[in-house]
Amino acid sequence: MITSEHITGLILAGGRAQRMGGIDKGLIPFHDKPLIESAISRLKPQVSTILINANRSIAKYSHYGYPVLMDETPDFSGPLAGFSVGLKNCKTPYLLTSPCDSPLLPTDLAKTMSVELEDNNLELVFASSKEADGKVWSQPVFCLMKTSLQDSLNAFLSKGDLKIDRWFKELRSGTVVFENPQAFANVNTPEELAALEKVSS
């Protein structure tokens, strides 16, 4: 059985945040605290330790006391670059990833995905969310993967491909549908931030 001791959490804070005017999303105030603090507080009970993937504001992220890892690929290459550096530095058998801008992420994310991964002999499980109208959306940056996938990801990236779903198709991968769509709500605009603060107040 996979327990929290077997899992390292990786918070992805390495993007450009172009829709937020290029400011560092993980440091945007949410209920008067940087967004990343919500991700840390929700992930911390689910994992043995945390890594932060960031490409700027390194000193500010280091303040939280966790290793801060920069992409090894240039020009803000996207989440797979974060996954890659996370896998390289992961000392546990599993890596659980989450973006820094989804402050209501599920408190049972690791547990639910661990069961799916073990029961179906998978290498990677990603989250999906169900909207009120029944539509299901994949949430691929929330995933639990075996640390042994490092070579597979490096080979994929070496081809110049950065599409997350294409890599998943090369693996024994599956998804878990979470019923609460707000759990994966992320912040891409000031309006979305204000709406999310209202929902979670």
mmCIF file with all atom_site columns, C-alpha atoms in Angstrom:
data_model
loop_
_atom_site.group_PDB
_atom_site.id
_atom_site.type_symbol
_atom_site.label_atom_id
_atom_site.label_alt_id
_atom_site.label_comp_id
_atom_site.label_asym_id
_atom_site.label_entity_id
_atom_site.label_seq_id
_atom_site.pdbx_PDB_ins_code
_atom_site.Cartn_x
_atom_site.Cartn_y
_atom_site.Cartn_z
_atom_site.occupancy
_atom_site.B_iso_or_equiv
_atom_site.pdbx_formal_charge
_atom_site.auth_seq_id
_atom_site.auth_comp_id
_atom_site.auth_asym_id
_atom_site.auth_atom_id
_atom_site.pdbx_PDB_model_num
ATOM 1   C CA . MET A 1 1   ? 0.000   0.000  0.000   1.00 0.00 ? 1   MET A CA 1
ATOM 2   C CA . ILE A 1 2   ? 1.275   3.480  -0.909  1.00 0.00 ? 2   ILE A CA 1
ATOM 3   C CA . THR A 1 3   ? 1.389   5.816  2.087   1.00 0.00 ? 3   THR A CA 1
ATOM 4   C CA . SER A 1 4   ? 2.362   9.468  2.440   1.00 0.00 ? 4   SER A CA 1
ATOM 5   C CA . GLU A 1 5   ? 5.901   8.364  3.341   1.00 0.00 ? 5   GLU A CA 1
ATOM 6   C CA . HIS A 1 6   ? 6.339   6.962  -0.160  1.00 0.00 ? 6   HIS A CA 1
ATOM 7   C CA . ILE A 1 7   ? 5.330   10.231 -1.871  1.00 0.00 ? 7   ILE A CA 1
ATOM 8   C CA . THR A 1 8   ? 7.136   13.508 -2.541  1.00 0.00 ? 8   THR A CA 1
ATOM 9   C CA . GLY A 1 9   ? 4.977   16.519 -3.417  1.00 0.00 ? 9   GLY A CA 1
ATOM 10  C CA . LEU A 1 10  ? 6.065   18.808 -6.257  1.00 0.00 ? 10  LEU A CA 1
ATOM 11  C CA . ILE A 1 11  ? 4.462   22.262 -6.477  1.00 0.00 ? 11  ILE A CA 1
ATOM 12  C CA . LEU A 1 12  ? 4.733   23.752 -9.959  1.00 0.00 ? 12  LEU A CA 1
ATOM 13  C CA . ALA A 1 13  ? 5.428   27.489 -9.797  1.00 0.00 ? 13  ALA A CA 1
ATOM 14  C CA . GLY A 1 14  ? 7.606   27.815 -12.878 1.00 0.00 ? 14  GLY A CA 1
ATOM 15  C CA . GLY A 1 15  ? 5.236   29.337 -15.432 1.00 0.00 ? 15  GLY A CA 1
ATOM 16  C CA . ARG A 1 16  ? 5.130   32.758 -17.042 1.00 0.00 ? 16  ARG A CA 1
ATOM 17  C CA . ALA A 1 17  ? 1.575   33.637 -15.899 1.00 0.00 ? 17  ALA A CA 1
ATOM 18  C CA . GLN A 1 18  ? 1.015   35.657 -19.062 1.00 0.00 ? 18  GLN A CA 1
ATOM 19  C CA . ARG A 1 19  ? -2.732  35.998 -18.456 1.00 0.00 ? 19  ARG A CA 1
ATOM 20  C CA . MET A 1 20  ? -1.964  37.577 -15.075 1.00 0.00 ? 20  MET A CA 1
ATOM 21  C CA . GLY A 1 21  ? 0.345   40.131 -16.654 1.00 0.00 ? 21  GLY A CA 1
ATOM 22  C CA . GLY A 1 22  ? 3.457   38.027 -16.149 1.00 0.00 ? 22  GLY A CA 1
ATOM 23  C CA . ILE A 1 23  ? 3.529   38.312 -12.360 1.00 0.00 ? 23  ILE A CA 1
ATOM 24  C CA . ASP A 1 24  ? 4.655   35.336 -10.317 1.00 0.00 ? 24  ASP A CA 1
ATOM 25  C CA . LYS A 1 25  ? 1.405   33.470 -9.657  1.00 0.00 ? 25  LYS A CA 1
ATOM 26  C CA . GLY A 1 26  ? 2.577   31.565 -6.615  1.00 0.00 ? 26  GLY A CA 1
ATOM 27  C CA . LEU A 1 27  ? 3.159   34.840 -4.790  1.00 0.00 ? 27  LEU A CA 1
ATOM 28  C CA . ILE A 1 28  ? -0.210  36.478 -5.604  1.00 0.00 ? 28  ILE A CA 1
ATOM 29  C CA . PRO A 1 29  ? -2.165  37.136 -2.380  1.00 0.00 ? 29  PRO A CA 1
ATOM 30  C CA . PHE A 1 30  ? -5.084  34.778 -1.757  1.00 0.00 ? 30  PHE A CA 1
ATOM 31  C CA . HIS A 1 31  ? -6.930  35.567 1.471   1.00 0.00 ? 31  HIS A CA 1
ATOM 32  C CA . ASP A 1 32  ? -3.917  37.792 2.305   1.00 0.00 ? 32  ASP A CA 1
ATOM 33  C CA . LYS A 1 33  ? -1.333  34.985 1.914   1.00 0.00 ? 33  LYS A CA 1
ATOM 34  C CA . PRO A 1 34  ? 0.693   33.985 -1.162  1.00 0.00 ? 34  PRO A CA 1
ATOM 35  C CA . LEU A 1 35  ? -1.155  31.388 -3.247  1.00 0.00 ? 35  LEU A CA 1
ATOM 36  C CA . ILE A 1 36  ? 1.624   28.850 -2.814  1.00 0.00 ? 36  ILE A CA 1
ATOM 37  C CA . GLU A 1 37  ? 0.956   28.704 0.931   1.00 0.00 ? 37  GLU A CA 1
ATOM 38  C CA . SER A 1 38  ? -2.479  27.205 0.252   1.00 0.00 ? 38  SER A CA 1
ATOM 39  C CA . ALA A 1 39  ? -0.904  24.540 -1.965  1.00 0.00 ? 39  ALA A CA 1
ATOM 40  C CA . ILE A 1 40  ? 1.714   23.762 0.691   1.00 0.00 ? 40  ILE A CA 1
ATOM 41  C CA . SER A 1 41  ? -0.823  23.488 3.504   1.00 0.00 ? 41  SER A CA 1
ATOM 42  C CA . ARG A 1 42  ? -3.052  21.123 1.503   1.00 0.00 ? 42  ARG A CA 1
ATOM 43  C CA . LEU A 1 43  ? -0.246  18.956 0.148   1.00 0.00 ? 43  LEU A CA 1
ATOM 44  C CA . LYS A 1 44  ? 1.878   18.718 3.289   1.00 0.00 ? 44  LYS A CA 1
ATOM 45  C CA . PRO A 1 45  ? -0.293  16.149 5.154   1.00 0.00 ? 45  PRO A CA 1
ATOM 46  C CA . GLN A 1 46  ? -0.433  13.977 2.013   1.00 0.00 ? 46  GLN A CA 1
ATOM 47  C CA . VAL A 1 47  ? 3.296   13.609 1.353   1.00 0.00 ? 47  VAL A CA 1
ATOM 48  C CA . SER A 1 48  ? 6.593   12.999 3.135   1.00 0.00 ? 48  SER A CA 1
ATOM 49  C CA . THR A 1 49  ? 8.289   16.114 1.796   1.00 0.00 ? 49  THR A CA 1
ATOM 50  C CA . ILE A 1 50  ? 7.805   18.918 -0.712  1.00 0.00 ? 50  ILE A CA 1
ATOM 51  C CA . LEU A 1 51  ? 9.784   20.277 -3.656  1.00 0.00 ? 51  LEU A CA 1
ATOM 52  C CA . ILE A 1 52  ? 9.041   23.591 -5.373  1.00 0.00 ? 52  ILE A CA 1
ATOM 53  C CA . ASN A 1 53  ? 9.656   24.101 -9.096  1.00 0.00 ? 53  ASN A CA 1
ATOM 54  C CA . ALA A 1 54  ? 10.232  27.808 -9.842  1.00 0.00 ? 54  ALA A CA 1
ATOM 55  C CA . ASN A 1 55  ? 12.167  29.824 -12.405 1.00 0.00 ? 55  ASN A CA 1
ATOM 56  C CA . ARG A 1 56  ? 12.185  33.201 -10.633 1.00 0.00 ? 56  ARG A CA 1
ATOM 57  C CA . SER A 1 57  ? 11.657  34.637 -7.135  1.00 0.00 ? 57  SER A CA 1
ATOM 58  C CA . ILE A 1 58  ? 13.924  31.822 -5.932  1.00 0.00 ? 58  ILE A CA 1
ATOM 59  C CA . ALA A 1 59  ? 14.763  33.544 -2.641  1.00 0.00 ? 59  ALA A CA 1
ATOM 60  C CA . LYS A 1 60  ? 11.085  34.080 -1.819  1.00 0.00 ? 60  LYS A CA 1
ATOM 61  C CA . TYR A 1 61  ? 10.195  30.456 -2.514  1.00 0.00 ? 61  TYR A CA 1
ATOM 62  C CA . SER A 1 62  ? 13.246  29.244 -0.571  1.00 0.00 ? 62  SER A CA 1
ATOM 63  C CA . HIS A 1 63  ? 11.804  31.038 2.459   1.00 0.00 ? 63  HIS A CA 1
ATOM 64  C CA . TYR A 1 64  ? 9.360   28.133 2.904   1.00 0.00 ? 64  TYR A CA 1
ATOM 65  C CA . GLY A 1 65  ? 12.204  25.789 3.742   1.00 0.00 ? 65  GLY A CA 1
ATOM 66  C CA . TYR A 1 66  ? 11.845  23.361 0.829   1.00 0.00 ? 66  TYR A CA 1
ATOM 67  C CA . PRO A 1 67  ? 14.247  22.767 -2.083  1.00 0.00 ? 67  PRO A CA 1
ATOM 68  C CA . VAL A 1 68  ? 13.530  25.108 -5.010  1.00 0.00 ? 68  VAL A CA 1
ATOM 69  C CA . LEU A 1 69  ? 14.305  23.559 -8.399  1.00 0.00 ? 69  LEU A CA 1
ATOM 70  C CA . MET A 1 70  ? 14.641  25.475 -11.651 1.00 0.00 ? 70  MET A CA 1
ATOM 71  C CA . ASP A 1 71  ? 13.777  23.942 -15.030 1.00 0.00 ? 71  ASP A CA 1
ATOM 72  C CA . GLU A 1 72  ? 16.768  22.469 -16.804 1.00 0.00 ? 72  GLU A CA 1
ATOM 73  C CA . THR A 1 73  ? 15.234  23.400 -20.151 1.00 0.00 ? 73  THR A CA 1
ATOM 74  C CA . PRO A 1 74  ? 15.166  27.038 -21.323 1.00 0.00 ? 74  PRO A CA 1
ATOM 75  C CA . ASP A 1 75  ? 12.296  29.476 -21.801 1.00 0.00 ? 75  ASP A CA 1
ATOM 76  C CA . PHE A 1 76  ? 9.614   28.316 -19.398 1.00 0.00 ? 76  PHE A CA 1
ATOM 77  C CA . SER A 1 77  ? 9.037   24.988 -21.145 1.00 0.00 ? 77  SER A CA 1
ATOM 78  C CA . GLY A 1 78  ? 5.869   24.060 -19.269 1.00 0.00 ? 78  GLY A CA 1
ATOM 79  C CA . PRO A 1 79  ? 4.846   21.465 -16.701 1.00 0.00 ? 79  PRO A CA 1
ATOM 80  C CA . LEU A 1 80  ? 6.799   18.545 -18.168 1.00 0.00 ? 80  LEU A CA 1
ATOM 81  C CA . ALA A 1 81  ? 10.030  20.457 -17.554 1.00 0.00 ? 81  ALA A CA 1
ATOM 82  C CA . GLY A 1 82  ? 8.920   20.781 -13.928 1.00 0.00 ? 82  GLY A CA 1
ATOM 83  C CA . PHE A 1 83  ? 8.045   17.081 -13.767 1.00 0.00 ? 83  PHE A CA 1
ATOM 84  C CA . SER A 1 84  ? 11.505  16.250 -15.128 1.00 0.00 ? 84  SER A CA 1
ATOM 85  C CA . VAL A 1 85  ? 13.470  18.204 -12.536 1.00 0.00 ? 85  VAL A CA 1
ATOM 86  C CA . GLY A 1 86  ? 11.100  16.942 -9.840  1.00 0.00 ? 86  GLY A CA 1
ATOM 87  C CA . LEU A 1 87  ? 11.675  13.305 -10.786 1.00 0.00 ? 87  LEU A CA 1
ATOM 88  C CA . LYS A 1 88  ? 15.427  13.890 -10.858 1.00 0.00 ? 88  LYS A CA 1
ATOM 89  C CA . ASN A 1 89  ? 15.371  15.174 -7.275  1.00 0.00 ? 89  ASN A CA 1
ATOM 90  C CA . CYS A 1 90  ? 12.693  12.851 -5.887  1.00 0.00 ? 90  CYS A CA 1
ATOM 91  C CA . LYS A 1 91  ? 13.993  10.463 -3.225  1.00 0.00 ? 91  LYS A CA 1
ATOM 92  C CA . THR A 1 92  ? 10.731  8.538  -2.740  1.00 0.00 ? 92  THR A CA 1
ATOM 93  C CA . PRO A 1 93  ? 9.128   5.938  -5.070  1.00 0.00 ? 93  PRO A CA 1
ATOM 94  C CA . TYR A 1 94  ? 6.318   8.304  -6.081  1.00 0.00 ? 94  TYR A CA 1
ATOM 95  C CA . LEU A 1 95  ? 5.934   11.962 -7.062  1.00 0.00 ? 95  LEU A CA 1
ATOM 96  C CA . LEU A 1 96  ? 2.674   13.881 -6.634  1.00 0.00 ? 96  LEU A CA 1
ATOM 97  C CA . THR A 1 97  ? 2.422   17.085 -8.666  1.00 0.00 ? 97  THR A CA 1
ATOM 98  C CA . SER A 1 98  ? 0.219   20.134 -8.233  1.00 0.00 ? 98  SER A CA 1
ATOM 99  C CA . PRO A 1 99  ? 0.274   23.688 -9.617  1.00 0.00 ? 99  PRO A CA 1
ATOM 100 C CA . CYS A 1 100 ? 0.802   26.601 -7.241  1.00 0.00 ? 100 CYS A CA 1
ATOM 101 C CA . ASP A 1 101 ? -2.414  28.358 -8.292  1.00 0.00 ? 101 ASP A CA 1
ATOM 102 C CA . SER A 1 102 ? -5.133  25.860 -7.290  1.00 0.00 ? 102 SER A CA 1
ATOM 103 C CA . PRO A 1 103 ? -5.581  26.707 -3.602  1.00 0.00 ? 103 PRO A CA 1
ATOM 104 C CA . LEU A 1 104 ? -8.529  24.344 -3.040  1.00 0.00 ? 104 LEU A CA 1
ATOM 105 C CA . LEU A 1 105 ? -6.825  21.168 -4.277  1.00 0.00 ? 105 LEU A CA 1
ATOM 106 C CA . PRO A 1 106 ? -8.302  17.959 -2.804  1.00 0.00 ? 106 PRO A CA 1
ATOM 107 C CA . THR A 1 107 ? -7.077  16.908 0.623   1.00 0.00 ? 107 THR A CA 1
ATOM 108 C CA . ASP A 1 108 ? -7.469  13.280 -0.495  1.00 0.00 ? 108 ASP A CA 1
ATOM 109 C CA . LEU A 1 109 ? -5.613  13.727 -3.803  1.00 0.00 ? 109 LEU A CA 1
ATOM 110 C CA . ALA A 1 110 ? -2.721  11.404 -2.947  1.00 0.00 ? 110 ALA A CA 1
ATOM 111 C CA . LYS A 1 111 ? -4.866  8.744  -1.307  1.00 0.00 ? 111 LYS A CA 1
ATOM 112 C CA . THR A 1 112 ? -7.436  8.535  -4.107  1.00 0.00 ? 112 THR A CA 1
ATOM 113 C CA . MET A 1 113 ? -4.843  8.440  -6.884  1.00 0.00 ? 113 MET A CA 1
ATOM 114 C CA . SER A 1 114 ? -2.688  5.905  -5.009  1.00 0.00 ? 114 SER A CA 1
ATOM 115 C CA . VAL A 1 115 ? -5.599  3.464  -4.877  1.00 0.00 ? 115 VAL A CA 1
ATOM 116 C CA . GLU A 1 116 ? -6.232  3.873  -8.616  1.00 0.00 ? 116 GLU A CA 1
ATOM 117 C CA . LEU A 1 117 ? -2.546  3.423  -9.450  1.00 0.00 ? 117 LEU A CA 1
ATOM 118 C CA . GLU A 1 118 ? -2.161  0.264  -7.346  1.00 0.00 ? 118 GLU A CA 1
ATOM 119 C CA . ASP A 1 119 ? -5.485  -1.361 -8.204  1.00 0.00 ? 119 ASP A CA 1
ATOM 120 C CA . ASN A 1 120 ? -4.882  -1.030 -11.941 1.00 0.00 ? 120 ASN A CA 1
ATOM 121 C CA . ASN A 1 121 ? -1.089  -1.524 -12.025 1.00 0.00 ? 121 ASN A CA 1
ATOM 122 C CA . LEU A 1 122 ? -0.537  1.922  -13.550 1.00 0.00 ? 122 LEU A CA 1
ATOM 123 C CA . GLU A 1 123 ? 2.605   4.036  -13.845 1.00 0.00 ? 123 GLU A CA 1
ATOM 124 C CA . LEU A 1 124 ? 0.826   7.395  -13.660 1.00 0.00 ? 124 LEU A CA 1
ATOM 125 C CA . VAL A 1 125 ? -2.609  8.622  -12.594 1.00 0.00 ? 125 VAL A CA 1
ATOM 126 C CA . PHE A 1 126 ? -3.912  12.129 -13.306 1.00 0.00 ? 126 PHE A CA 1
ATOM 127 C CA . ALA A 1 127 ? -6.955  13.909 -11.934 1.00 0.00 ? 127 ALA A CA 1
ATOM 128 C CA . SER A 1 128 ? -10.136 14.810 -13.781 1.00 0.00 ? 128 SER A CA 1
ATOM 129 C CA . SER A 1 129 ? -12.967 17.012 -12.547 1.00 0.00 ? 129 SER A CA 1
ATOM 130 C CA . LYS A 1 130 ? -16.705 16.748 -13.138 1.00 0.00 ? 130 LYS A CA 1
ATOM 131 C CA . GLU A 1 131 ? -18.666 19.933 -13.718 1.00 0.00 ? 131 GLU A CA 1
ATOM 132 C CA . ALA A 1 132 ? -22.241 20.465 -12.521 1.00 0.00 ? 132 ALA A CA 1
ATOM 133 C CA . ASP A 1 133 ? -23.475 19.652 -16.044 1.00 0.00 ? 133 ASP A CA 1
ATOM 134 C CA . GLY A 1 134 ? -21.690 16.292 -15.931 1.00 0.00 ? 134 GLY A CA 1
ATOM 135 C CA . LYS A 1 135 ? -18.874 17.270 -18.298 1.00 0.00 ? 135 LYS A CA 1
ATOM 136 C CA . VAL A 1 136 ? -15.516 15.788 -17.303 1.00 0.00 ? 136 VAL A CA 1
ATOM 137 C CA . TRP A 1 137 ? -12.297 17.773 -17.764 1.00 0.00 ? 137 TRP A CA 1
ATOM 138 C CA . SER A 1 138 ? -8.823  16.317 -17.429 1.00 0.00 ? 138 SER A CA 1
ATOM 139 C CA . GLN A 1 139 ? -6.540  18.091 -14.959 1.00 0.00 ? 139 GLN A CA 1
ATOM 140 C CA . PRO A 1 140 ? -3.178  16.683 -16.118 1.00 0.00 ? 140 PRO A CA 1
ATOM 141 C CA . VAL A 1 141 ? -0.893  18.793 -13.925 1.00 0.00 ? 141 VAL A CA 1
ATOM 142 C CA . PHE A 1 142 ? -2.354  17.028 -10.887 1.00 0.00 ? 142 PHE A CA 1
ATOM 143 C CA . CYS A 1 143 ? -0.822  13.600 -11.079 1.00 0.00 ? 143 CYS A CA 1
ATOM 144 C CA . LEU A 1 144 ? 0.804   10.800 -9.149  1.00 0.00 ? 144 LEU A CA 1
ATOM 145 C CA . MET A 1 145 ? 3.616   9.017  -10.946 1.00 0.00 ? 145 MET A CA 1
ATOM 146 C CA . LYS A 1 146 ? 6.294   6.444  -10.289 1.00 0.00 ? 146 LYS A CA 1
ATOM 147 C CA . THR A 1 147 ? 9.707   8.041  -9.870  1.00 0.00 ? 147 THR A CA 1
ATOM 148 C CA . SER A 1 148 ? 11.055  5.358  -12.211 1.00 0.00 ? 148 SER A CA 1
ATOM 149 C CA . LEU A 1 149 ? 9.446   7.262  -15.112 1.00 0.00 ? 149 LEU A CA 1
ATOM 150 C CA . GLN A 1 150 ? 12.371  9.700  -15.209 1.00 0.00 ? 150 GLN A CA 1
ATOM 151 C CA . ASP A 1 151 ? 14.055  7.969  -18.175 1.00 0.00 ? 151 ASP A CA 1
ATOM 152 C CA . SER A 1 152 ? 10.775  7.796  -20.104 1.00 0.00 ? 152 SER A CA 1
ATOM 153 C CA . LEU A 1 153 ? 10.159  11.517 -19.622 1.00 0.00 ? 153 LEU A CA 1
ATOM 154 C CA . ASN A 1 154 ? 13.726  12.483 -20.520 1.00 0.00 ? 154 ASN A CA 1
ATOM 155 C CA . ALA A 1 155 ? 13.478  10.463 -23.746 1.00 0.00 ? 155 ALA A CA 1
ATOM 156 C CA . PHE A 1 156 ? 10.147  12.127 -24.558 1.00 0.00 ? 156 PHE A CA 1
ATOM 157 C CA . LEU A 1 157 ? 11.509  15.642 -23.917 1.00 0.00 ? 157 LEU A CA 1
ATOM 158 C CA . SER A 1 158 ? 14.636  14.912 -25.959 1.00 0.00 ? 158 SER A CA 1
ATOM 159 C CA . LYS A 1 159 ? 12.367  14.620 -29.026 1.00 0.00 ? 159 LYS A CA 1
ATOM 160 C CA . GLY A 1 160 ? 11.323  18.239 -28.458 1.00 0.00 ? 160 GLY A CA 1
ATOM 161 C CA . ASP A 1 161 ? 7.775   17.352 -27.490 1.00 0.00 ? 161 ASP A CA 1
ATOM 162 C CA . LEU A 1 162 ? 6.238   19.227 -24.554 1.00 0.00 ? 162 LEU A CA 1
ATOM 163 C CA . LYS A 1 163 ? 2.609   18.022 -24.809 1.00 0.00 ? 163 LYS A CA 1
ATOM 164 C CA . ILE A 1 164 ? 1.674   16.475 -21.500 1.00 0.00 ? 164 ILE A CA 1
ATOM 165 C CA . ASP A 1 165 ? -1.137  14.266 -22.850 1.00 0.00 ? 165 ASP A CA 1
ATOM 166 C CA . ARG A 1 166 ? 1.139   12.767 -25.500 1.00 0.00 ? 166 ARG A CA 1
ATOM 167 C CA . TRP A 1 167 ? 3.568   11.597 -22.833 1.00 0.00 ? 167 TRP A CA 1
ATOM 168 C CA . PHE A 1 168 ? 0.719   10.103 -20.800 1.00 0.00 ? 168 PHE A CA 1
ATOM 169 C CA . LYS A 1 169 ? -0.323  8.053  -23.852 1.00 0.00 ? 169 LYS A CA 1
ATOM 170 C CA . GLU A 1 170 ? 3.105   6.388  -23.893 1.00 0.00 ? 170 GLU A CA 1
ATOM 171 C CA . LEU A 1 171 ? 2.553   5.119  -20.339 1.00 0.00 ? 171 LEU A CA 1
ATOM 172 C CA . ARG A 1 172 ? 0.214   2.857  -18.442 1.00 0.00 ? 172 ARG A CA 1
ATOM 173 C CA . SER A 1 173 ? -1.799  5.840  -17.308 1.00 0.00 ? 173 SER A CA 1
ATOM 174 C CA . GLY A 1 174 ? -5.300  6.411  -16.005 1.00 0.00 ? 174 GLY A CA 1
ATOM 175 C CA . THR A 1 175 ? -7.417  9.051  -14.360 1.00 0.00 ? 175 THR A CA 1
ATOM 176 C CA . VAL A 1 176 ? -9.583  9.568  -11.290 1.00 0.00 ? 176 VAL A CA 1
ATOM 177 C CA . VAL A 1 177 ? -12.677 11.771 -11.542 1.00 0.00 ? 177 VAL A CA 1
ATOM 178 C CA . PHE A 1 178 ? -13.174 14.061 -8.555  1.00 0.00 ? 178 PHE A CA 1
ATOM 179 C CA . GLU A 1 179 ? -16.721 15.279 -8.050  1.00 0.00 ? 179 GLU A CA 1
ATOM 180 C CA . ASN A 1 180 ? -15.903 18.780 -6.782  1.00 0.00 ? 180 ASN A CA 1
ATOM 181 C CA . PRO A 1 181 ? -14.843 20.956 -9.751  1.00 0.00 ? 181 PRO A CA 1
ATOM 182 C CA . GLN A 1 182 ? -13.846 23.828 -7.433  1.00 0.00 ? 182 GLN A CA 1
ATOM 183 C CA . ALA A 1 183 ? -11.028 21.660 -6.097  1.00 0.00 ? 183 ALA A CA 1
ATOM 184 C CA . PHE A 1 184 ? -9.099  22.246 -9.308  1.00 0.00 ? 184 PHE A CA 1
ATOM 185 C CA . ALA A 1 185 ? -10.108 25.853 -9.942  1.00 0.00 ? 185 ALA A CA 1
ATOM 186 C CA . ASN A 1 186 ? -6.994  27.811 -10.768 1.00 0.00 ? 186 ASN A CA 1
ATOM 187 C CA . VAL A 1 187 ? -6.177  31.463 -11.029 1.00 0.00 ? 187 VAL A CA 1
ATOM 188 C CA . ASN A 1 188 ? -5.467  32.846 -14.494 1.00 0.00 ? 188 ASN A CA 1
ATOM 189 C CA . THR A 1 189 ? -7.024  36.305 -14.212 1.00 0.00 ? 189 THR A CA 1
ATOM 190 C CA . PRO A 1 190 ? -7.658  38.819 -11.402 1.00 0.00 ? 190 PRO A CA 1
ATOM 191 C CA . GLU A 1 191 ? -11.385 38.114 -11.840 1.00 0.00 ? 191 GLU A CA 1
ATOM 192 C CA . GLU A 1 192 ? -10.882 34.380 -11.266 1.00 0.00 ? 192 GLU A CA 1
ATOM 193 C CA . LEU A 1 193 ? -8.871  35.160 -8.144  1.00 0.00 ? 193 LEU A CA 1
ATOM 194 C CA . ALA A 1 194 ? -11.667 37.328 -6.738  1.00 0.00 ? 194 ALA A CA 1
ATOM 195 C CA . ALA A 1 195 ? -14.299 34.687 -7.552  1.00 0.00 ? 195 ALA A CA 1
ATOM 196 C CA . LEU A 1 196 ? -12.254 31.938 -5.888  1.00 0.00 ? 196 LEU A CA 1
ATOM 197 C CA . GLU A 1 197 ? -11.775 34.018 -2.750  1.00 0.00 ? 197 GLU A CA 1
ATOM 198 C CA . LYS A 1 198 ? -15.553 34.422 -2.507  1.00 0.00 ? 198 LYS A CA 1
ATOM 199 C CA . VAL A 1 199 ? -16.194 30.697 -2.919  1.00 0.00 ? 199 VAL A CA 1
ATOM 200 C CA . SER A 1 200 ? -13.629 29.747 -0.260  1.00 0.00 ? 200 SER A CA 1
ATOM 201 C CA . SER A 1 201 ? -14.312 32.477 2.294   1.00 0.00 ? 201 SER A CA 1
#
